Amino acid sequence: KLDRLVAAKVVRGDGGRASGLASFLAEARAMALFQDRRIVQIHELREQAEPPVLIMEYVDGFELGRLAPSLEFPQRARIVKEVCEAVQHAHDLGVQHRDLKPSNIMLDAELRPKILDFGLSSGDPSRGHFRGTPRYLAPEQLDASQPIDARTDVYALGAVLYELLTGVPPVGGVTEDEIVANVRAGAIRLPVEIAPGAPEPLQAIALKALEAKPQDRYPSAR
């Protein structure tokens, strides 16, 4: 009615309707907290629609992973810095994203980042294990006895930076079992082995954020 271009996200109709709707509600509530230009804005949740639909800001741009190879290293560093600031904003409001990865970050025409997909976000340290994308999960997300906190997103931010520097995720493996085993073992390949031209300070930041033990990482996204 307002003649405005928006993005619409719907619950899939191929099973898991209840869990899908619960994830929708969690995402809507989390996104409704934010007034941050680096986090996609939510306009409306139509819960009673068929199918239920989330109406969001439309981002005219590309996934970060697709554009990263064409960017200079200072540009990549600036983008990650902005994403870190936005994630810290979320943490200040008691929300952890828990599914950060290059495909959940869009760049608009001016190379400004927009964080998407808060469907797995939460502030509960005892919930959310074994959910998300294996290559970007922190070790504690694969151990239900360990709490999930802000440092879990710090790990994912390190994975995003690592991939921006090297072009590949930090954890290797062909099958999901191999990937999970490598995450648990902290088997991170040195960036210099893959991308010798990547600036050493940025490599060091990525590796610090990717430490297997949460206490060895940066304590916050800030």
PDB file of C-alpha atoms in Angstrom:
ATOM      1  CA  LYS A   1       0.000   0.000   0.000  1.00  0.00           C
ATOM      2  CA  LEU A   2       2.938   2.324   0.596  1.00  0.00           C
ATOM      3  CA  ASP A   3       4.471   1.439  -2.782  1.00  0.00           C
ATOM      4  CA  ARG A   4       7.729   0.520  -1.088  1.00  0.00           C
ATOM      5  CA  LEU A   5      10.130  -2.242  -2.139  1.00  0.00           C
ATOM      6  CA  VAL A   6      10.629  -4.706   0.735  1.00  0.00           C
ATOM      7  CA  ALA A   7      11.973  -8.205   1.362  1.00  0.00           C
ATOM      8  CA  ALA A   8       9.532 -10.911   2.430  1.00  0.00           C
ATOM      9  CA  LYS A   9      10.610 -14.034   4.297  1.00  0.00           C
ATOM     10  CA  VAL A  10       8.128 -16.895   4.658  1.00  0.00           C
ATOM     11  CA  VAL A  11       7.981 -20.108   6.676  1.00  0.00           C
ATOM     12  CA  ARG A  12       8.684 -23.101   4.481  1.00  0.00           C
ATOM     13  CA  GLY A  13       5.754 -25.426   3.948  1.00  0.00           C
ATOM     14  CA  ASP A  14       7.711 -28.712   3.757  1.00  0.00           C
ATOM     15  CA  GLY A  15       7.588 -29.715   7.447  1.00  0.00           C
ATOM     16  CA  GLY A  16       8.842 -28.256  10.702  1.00  0.00           C
ATOM     17  CA  ARG A  17       6.130 -25.607  10.659  1.00  0.00           C
ATOM     18  CA  ALA A  18       6.052 -25.160  14.447  1.00  0.00           C
ATOM     19  CA  SER A  19       9.833 -24.829  14.802  1.00  0.00           C
ATOM     20  CA  GLY A  20       9.927 -22.571  11.760  1.00  0.00           C
ATOM     21  CA  LEU A  21       7.334 -20.250  13.243  1.00  0.00           C
ATOM     22  CA  ALA A  22       9.153 -20.203  16.594  1.00  0.00           C
ATOM     23  CA  SER A  23      12.355 -19.218  14.787  1.00  0.00           C
ATOM     24  CA  PHE A  24      10.389 -16.531  12.923  1.00  0.00           C
ATOM     25  CA  LEU A  25       9.078 -15.058  16.148  1.00  0.00           C
ATOM     26  CA  ALA A  26      12.547 -15.105  17.722  1.00  0.00           C
ATOM     27  CA  GLU A  27      14.006 -13.371  14.674  1.00  0.00           C
ATOM     28  CA  ALA A  28      11.249 -10.751  14.580  1.00  0.00           C
ATOM     29  CA  ARG A  29      11.633  -9.933  18.277  1.00  0.00           C
ATOM     30  CA  ALA A  30      15.412  -9.705  18.022  1.00  0.00           C
ATOM     31  CA  MET A  31      15.371  -7.496  14.923  1.00  0.00           C
ATOM     32  CA  ALA A  32      12.685  -5.260  16.414  1.00  0.00           C
ATOM     33  CA  LEU A  33      15.163  -4.262  19.136  1.00  0.00           C
ATOM     34  CA  PHE A  34      17.575  -2.616  16.743  1.00  0.00           C
ATOM     35  CA  GLN A  35      17.886   0.804  15.255  1.00  0.00           C
ATOM     36  CA  ASP A  36      21.239   0.284  13.587  1.00  0.00           C
ATOM     37  CA  ARG A  37      21.921   0.992   9.917  1.00  0.00           C
ATOM     38  CA  ARG A  38      24.150  -2.119   9.809  1.00  0.00           C
ATOM     39  CA  ILE A  39      21.336  -4.464  10.852  1.00  0.00           C
ATOM     40  CA  VAL A  40      18.446  -5.117   8.472  1.00  0.00           C
ATOM     41  CA  GLN A  41      15.286  -3.450   9.748  1.00  0.00           C
ATOM     42  CA  ILE A  42      12.037  -5.313  10.299  1.00  0.00           C
ATOM     43  CA  HIS A  43       8.824  -3.584   9.213  1.00  0.00           C
ATOM     44  CA  GLU A  44       6.127  -6.091  10.135  1.00  0.00           C
ATOM     45  CA  LEU A  45       5.433  -9.672  11.221  1.00  0.00           C
ATOM     46  CA  ARG A  46       2.273 -11.151   9.681  1.00  0.00           C
ATOM     47  CA  GLU A  47       1.919 -14.186  11.938  1.00  0.00           C
ATOM     48  CA  GLN A  48      -1.640 -15.021  10.879  1.00  0.00           C
ATOM     49  CA  ALA A  49      -0.906 -14.855   7.170  1.00  0.00           C
ATOM     50  CA  GLU A  50      -0.772 -18.060   5.138  1.00  0.00           C
ATOM     51  CA  PRO A  51       2.108 -18.694   5.090  1.00  0.00           C
ATOM     52  CA  PRO A  52       3.362 -16.436   7.942  1.00  0.00           C
ATOM     53  CA  VAL A  53       5.609 -13.711   6.559  1.00  0.00           C
ATOM     54  CA  LEU A  54       8.275 -11.376   7.869  1.00  0.00           C
ATOM     55  CA  ILE A  55       8.394  -8.025   6.028  1.00  0.00           C
ATOM     56  CA  MET A  56      11.888  -6.530   6.136  1.00  0.00           C
ATOM     57  CA  GLU A  57      14.084  -3.853   4.648  1.00  0.00           C
ATOM     58  CA  TYR A  58      15.180  -4.761   1.132  1.00  0.00           C
ATOM     59  CA  VAL A  59      18.953  -4.604   0.633  1.00  0.00           C
ATOM     60  CA  ASP A  60      20.030  -3.915  -2.927  1.00  0.00           C
ATOM     61  CA  GLY A  61      23.441  -5.540  -2.892  1.00  0.00           C
ATOM     62  CA  PHE A  62      25.457  -8.730  -2.743  1.00  0.00           C
ATOM     63  CA  GLU A  63      26.579 -11.269  -0.190  1.00  0.00           C
ATOM     64  CA  LEU A  64      29.870 -10.299   1.442  1.00  0.00           C
ATOM     65  CA  GLY A  65      31.570 -13.530   0.383  1.00  0.00           C
ATOM     66  CA  ARG A  66      30.879 -12.841  -3.291  1.00  0.00           C
ATOM     67  CA  LEU A  67      32.333  -9.335  -3.258  1.00  0.00           C
ATOM     68  CA  ALA A  68      35.262  -9.834  -0.879  1.00  0.00           C
ATOM     69  CA  PRO A  69      37.796 -11.026  -3.513  1.00  0.00           C
ATOM     70  CA  SER A  70      37.393  -7.758  -5.431  1.00  0.00           C
ATOM     71  CA  LEU A  71      37.994  -5.551  -2.376  1.00  0.00           C
ATOM     72  CA  GLU A  72      41.256  -4.127  -1.095  1.00  0.00           C
ATOM     73  CA  PHE A  73      42.398  -5.381   2.303  1.00  0.00           C
ATOM     74  CA  PRO A  74      41.711  -2.019   4.034  1.00  0.00           C
ATOM     75  CA  GLN A  75      38.139  -2.178   2.674  1.00  0.00           C
ATOM     76  CA  ARG A  76      37.709  -5.708   4.032  1.00  0.00           C
ATOM     77  CA  ALA A  77      39.034  -4.598   7.418  1.00  0.00           C
ATOM     78  CA  ARG A  78      36.651  -1.605   7.532  1.00  0.00           C
ATOM     79  CA  ILE A  79      33.669  -3.812   6.714  1.00  0.00           C
ATOM     80  CA  VAL A  80      34.539  -6.307   9.458  1.00  0.00           C
ATOM     81  CA  LYS A  81      35.047  -3.431  11.900  1.00  0.00           C
ATOM     82  CA  GLU A  82      31.531  -2.162  11.133  1.00  0.00           C
ATOM     83  CA  VAL A  83      30.086  -5.650  11.533  1.00  0.00           C
ATOM     84  CA  CYS A  84      31.854  -5.981  14.899  1.00  0.00           C
ATOM     85  CA  GLU A  85      30.351  -2.681  16.057  1.00  0.00           C
ATOM     86  CA  ALA A  86      26.862  -3.805  15.029  1.00  0.00           C
ATOM     87  CA  VAL A  87      27.307  -7.171  16.768  1.00  0.00           C
ATOM     88  CA  GLN A  88      28.452  -5.349  19.909  1.00  0.00           C
ATOM     89  CA  HIS A  89      25.265  -3.271  19.710  1.00  0.00           C
ATOM     90  CA  ALA A  90      23.268  -6.498  19.648  1.00  0.00           C
ATOM     91  CA  HIS A  91      25.243  -7.864  22.595  1.00  0.00           C
ATOM     92  CA  ASP A  92      24.585  -4.679  24.569  1.00  0.00           C
ATOM     93  CA  LEU A  93      20.883  -5.413  24.100  1.00  0.00           C
ATOM     94  CA  GLY A  94      21.318  -8.981  25.331  1.00  0.00           C
ATOM     95  CA  VAL A  95      21.147 -10.707  21.922  1.00  0.00           C
ATOM     96  CA  GLN A  96      23.786 -12.943  20.353  1.00  0.00           C
ATOM     97  CA  HIS A  97      23.434 -13.689  16.648  1.00  0.00           C
ATOM     98  CA  ARG A  98      24.907 -17.234  16.782  1.00  0.00           C
ATOM     99  CA  ASP A  99      24.875 -17.763  13.014  1.00  0.00           C
ATOM    100  CA  LEU A 100      27.265 -15.154  11.647  1.00  0.00           C
ATOM    101  CA  LYS A 101      28.862 -16.035   8.321  1.00  0.00           C
ATOM    102  CA  PRO A 102      29.661 -14.218   5.066  1.00  0.00           C
ATOM    103  CA  SER A 103      26.347 -15.221   3.465  1.00  0.00           C
ATOM    104  CA  ASN A 104      24.449 -13.544   6.327  1.00  0.00           C
ATOM    105  CA  ILE A 105      26.146 -10.201   5.642  1.00  0.00           C
ATOM    106  CA  MET A 106      25.142  -8.129   2.641  1.00  0.00           C
ATOM    107  CA  LEU A 107      26.965  -5.162   1.149  1.00  0.00           C
ATOM    108  CA  ASP A 108      24.965  -2.351  -0.413  1.00  0.00           C
ATOM    109  CA  ALA A 109      26.071  -0.212  -3.353  1.00  0.00           C
ATOM    110  CA  GLU A 110      28.282   1.899  -1.061  1.00  0.00           C
ATOM    111  CA  LEU A 111      29.913  -1.215   0.459  1.00  0.00           C
ATOM    112  CA  ARG A 112      28.110  -0.748   3.764  1.00  0.00           C
ATOM    113  CA  PRO A 113      27.373  -4.026   5.559  1.00  0.00           C
ATOM    114  CA  LYS A 114      23.921  -5.212   6.571  1.00  0.00           C
ATOM    115  CA  ILE A 115      23.576  -8.186   8.928  1.00  0.00           C
ATOM    116  CA  LEU A 116      20.754 -10.609   8.130  1.00  0.00           C
ATOM    117  CA  ASP A 117      19.087 -13.656   9.653  1.00  0.00           C
ATOM    118  CA  PHE A 118      18.628 -13.462  13.398  1.00  0.00           C
ATOM    119  CA  GLY A 119      16.620 -16.710  13.380  1.00  0.00           C
ATOM    120  CA  LEU A 120      19.041 -18.453  15.770  1.00  0.00           C
ATOM    121  CA  SER A 121      19.686 -15.414  17.965  1.00  0.00           C
ATOM    122  CA  SER A 122      19.287 -15.679  21.716  1.00  0.00           C
ATOM    123  CA  GLY A 123      20.674 -14.507  25.025  1.00  0.00           C
ATOM    124  CA  ASP A 124      20.196 -17.822  26.846  1.00  0.00           C
ATOM    125  CA  PRO A 125      23.610 -19.463  27.464  1.00  0.00           C
ATOM    126  CA  SER A 126      22.097 -22.939  27.725  1.00  0.00           C
ATOM    127  CA  ARG A 127      20.161 -22.937  24.438  1.00  0.00           C
ATOM    128  CA  GLY A 128      21.117 -23.109  20.780  1.00  0.00           C
ATOM    129  CA  HIS A 129      23.760 -25.846  20.752  1.00  0.00           C
ATOM    130  CA  PHE A 130      24.224 -27.874  17.554  1.00  0.00           C
ATOM    131  CA  ARG A 131      22.398 -25.263  15.468  1.00  0.00           C
ATOM    132  CA  GLY A 132      23.872 -23.137  12.706  1.00  0.00           C
ATOM    133  CA  THR A 133      26.410 -23.743   9.943  1.00  0.00           C
ATOM    134  CA  PRO A 134      29.115 -26.255  11.033  1.00  0.00           C
ATOM    135  CA  ARG A 135      32.088 -24.453   9.430  1.00  0.00           C
ATOM    136  CA  TYR A 136      31.315 -21.298  11.426  1.00  0.00           C
ATOM    137  CA  LEU A 137      30.313 -22.851  14.753  1.00  0.00           C
ATOM    138  CA  ALA A 138      32.500 -22.268  17.799  1.00  0.00           C
ATOM    139  CA  PRO A 139      33.612 -25.414  19.695  1.00  0.00           C
ATOM    140  CA  GLU A 140      31.308 -24.615  22.623  1.00  0.00           C
ATOM    141  CA  GLN A 141      28.303 -24.691  20.290  1.00  0.00           C
ATOM    142  CA  LEU A 142      29.072 -28.393  19.801  1.00  0.00           C
ATOM    143  CA  ASP A 143      29.156 -29.167  23.527  1.00  0.00           C
ATOM    144  CA  ALA A 144      25.858 -28.836  25.401  1.00  0.00           C
ATOM    145  CA  SER A 145      27.720 -28.681  28.729  1.00  0.00           C
ATOM    146  CA  GLN A 146      29.403 -25.413  27.727  1.00  0.00           C
ATOM    147  CA  PRO A 147      27.630 -22.041  27.842  1.00  0.00           C
ATOM    148  CA  ILE A 148      27.137 -19.902  24.745  1.00  0.00           C
ATOM    149  CA  ASP A 149      27.896 -16.209  25.192  1.00  0.00           C
ATOM    150  CA  ALA A 150      29.183 -13.150  23.341  1.00  0.00           C
ATOM    151  CA  ARG A 151      32.535 -14.828  22.709  1.00  0.00           C
ATOM    152  CA  THR A 152      30.743 -17.329  20.494  1.00  0.00           C
ATOM    153  CA  ASP A 153      29.930 -14.494  18.088  1.00  0.00           C
ATOM    154  CA  VAL A 154      33.543 -13.311  18.432  1.00  0.00           C
ATOM    155  CA  TYR A 155      34.620 -16.708  17.085  1.00  0.00           C
ATOM    156  CA  ALA A 156      32.246 -16.331  14.131  1.00  0.00           C
ATOM    157  CA  LEU A 157      33.528 -12.816  13.453  1.00  0.00           C
ATOM    158  CA  GLY A 158      37.028 -14.278  13.351  1.00  0.00           C
ATOM    159  CA  ALA A 159      35.799 -16.863  10.851  1.00  0.00           C
ATOM    160  CA  VAL A 160      34.293 -14.115   8.686  1.00  0.00           C
ATOM    161  CA  LEU A 161      37.540 -12.129   8.743  1.00  0.00           C
ATOM    162  CA  TYR A 162      39.552 -15.269   8.011  1.00  0.00           C
ATOM    163  CA  GLU A 163      37.427 -16.028   4.964  1.00  0.00           C
ATOM    164  CA  LEU A 164      37.704 -12.434   3.756  1.00  0.00           C
ATOM    165  CA  LEU A 165      41.484 -12.739   3.948  1.00  0.00           C
ATOM    166  CA  THR A 166      41.892 -16.192   2.402  1.00  0.00           C
ATOM    167  CA  GLY A 167      38.786 -16.890   0.347  1.00  0.00           C
ATOM    168  CA  VAL A 168      38.025 -20.090   2.285  1.00  0.00           C
ATOM    169  CA  PRO A 169      36.498 -20.886   5.705  1.00  0.00           C
ATOM    170  CA  PRO A 170      38.973 -21.498   8.538  1.00  0.00           C
ATOM    171  CA  VAL A 171      37.920 -25.108   9.112  1.00  0.00           C
ATOM    172  CA  GLY A 172      38.443 -27.753   6.447  1.00  0.00           C
ATOM    173  CA  GLY A 173      36.682 -31.063   5.879  1.00  0.00           C
ATOM    174  CA  VAL A 174      34.614 -32.753   3.210  1.00  0.00           C
ATOM    175  CA  THR A 175      31.858 -34.343   5.273  1.00  0.00           C
ATOM    176  CA  GLU A 176      29.936 -32.740   8.136  1.00  0.00           C
ATOM    177  CA  ASP A 177      31.526 -35.216  10.561  1.00  0.00           C
ATOM    178  CA  GLU A 178      35.016 -34.148   9.434  1.00  0.00           C
ATOM    179  CA  ILE A 179      34.135 -30.479   9.788  1.00  0.00           C
ATOM    180  CA  VAL A 180      32.680 -30.978  13.279  1.00  0.00           C
ATOM    181  CA  ALA A 181      35.766 -32.966  14.353  1.00  0.00           C
ATOM    182  CA  ASN A 182      38.056 -30.192  13.070  1.00  0.00           C
ATOM    183  CA  VAL A 183      36.030 -27.512  14.877  1.00  0.00           C
ATOM    184  CA  ARG A 184      36.235 -29.443  18.135  1.00  0.00           C
ATOM    185  CA  ALA A 185      39.978 -29.967  17.672  1.00  0.00           C
ATOM    186  CA  GLY A 186      40.592 -26.309  16.894  1.00  0.00           C
ATOM    187  CA  ALA A 187      42.195 -27.320  13.610  1.00  0.00           C
ATOM    188  CA  ILE A 188      42.533 -23.868  12.042  1.00  0.00           C
ATOM    189  CA  ARG A 189      44.862 -23.528   9.082  1.00  0.00           C
ATOM    190  CA  LEU A 190      47.234 -20.574   9.187  1.00  0.00           C
ATOM    191  CA  PRO A 191      45.995 -17.856   6.792  1.00  0.00           C
ATOM    192  CA  VAL A 192      49.520 -17.274   5.466  1.00  0.00           C
ATOM    193  CA  GLU A 193      49.552 -20.830   4.090  1.00  0.00           C
ATOM    194  CA  ILE A 194      46.552 -20.018   1.907  1.00  0.00           C
ATOM    195  CA  ALA A 195      46.960 -16.290   1.212  1.00  0.00           C
ATOM    196  CA  PRO A 196      50.586 -15.202   1.719  1.00  0.00           C
ATOM    197  CA  GLY A 197      49.689 -11.618   0.780  1.00  0.00           C
ATOM    198  CA  ALA A 198      47.159 -11.138   3.581  1.00  0.00           C
ATOM    199  CA  PRO A 199      48.320  -8.444   6.045  1.00  0.00           C
ATOM    200  CA  GLU A 200      49.877 -10.045   9.129  1.00  0.00           C
ATOM    201  CA  PRO A 201      47.983  -7.866  11.670  1.00  0.00           C
ATOM    202  CA  LEU A 202      44.645  -8.961  10.174  1.00  0.00           C
ATOM    203  CA  GLN A 203      45.758 -12.600  10.221  1.00  0.00           C
ATOM    204  CA  ALA A 204      46.651 -12.241  13.899  1.00  0.00           C
ATOM    205  CA  ILE A 205      43.250 -10.717  14.724  1.00  0.00           C
ATOM    206  CA  ALA A 206      41.412 -13.546  12.949  1.00  0.00           C
ATOM    207  CA  LEU A 207      43.435 -16.243  14.718  1.00  0.00           C
ATOM    208  CA  LYS A 208      42.959 -14.609  18.129  1.00  0.00           C
ATOM    209  CA  ALA A 209      39.195 -14.519  17.607  1.00  0.00           C
ATOM    210  CA  LEU A 210      39.253 -18.160  16.456  1.00  0.00           C
ATOM    211  CA  GLU A 211      40.892 -19.563  19.582  1.00  0.00           C
ATOM    212  CA  ALA A 212      39.238 -22.848  20.596  1.00  0.00           C
ATOM    213  CA  LYS A 213      38.773 -21.801  24.231  1.00  0.00           C
ATOM    214  CA  PRO A 214      36.437 -18.811  24.739  1.00  0.00           C
ATOM    215  CA  GLN A 215      38.702 -17.333  27.436  1.00  0.00           C
ATOM    216  CA  ASP A 216      41.566 -17.134  24.919  1.00  0.00           C
ATOM    217  CA  ARG A 217      39.581 -14.999  22.440  1.00  0.00           C
ATOM    218  CA  TYR A 218      38.844 -11.315  22.549  1.00  0.00           C
ATOM    219  CA  PRO A 219      36.359 -10.861  25.414  1.00  0.00           C
ATOM    220  CA  SER A 220      33.950  -8.851  23.271  1.00  0.00           C
ATOM    221  CA  ALA A 221      33.161  -7.887  19.705  1.00  0.00           C
ATOM    222  CA  ARG A 222      34.230  -4.351  20.610  1.00  0.00           C
TER     223      ARG A 222
END
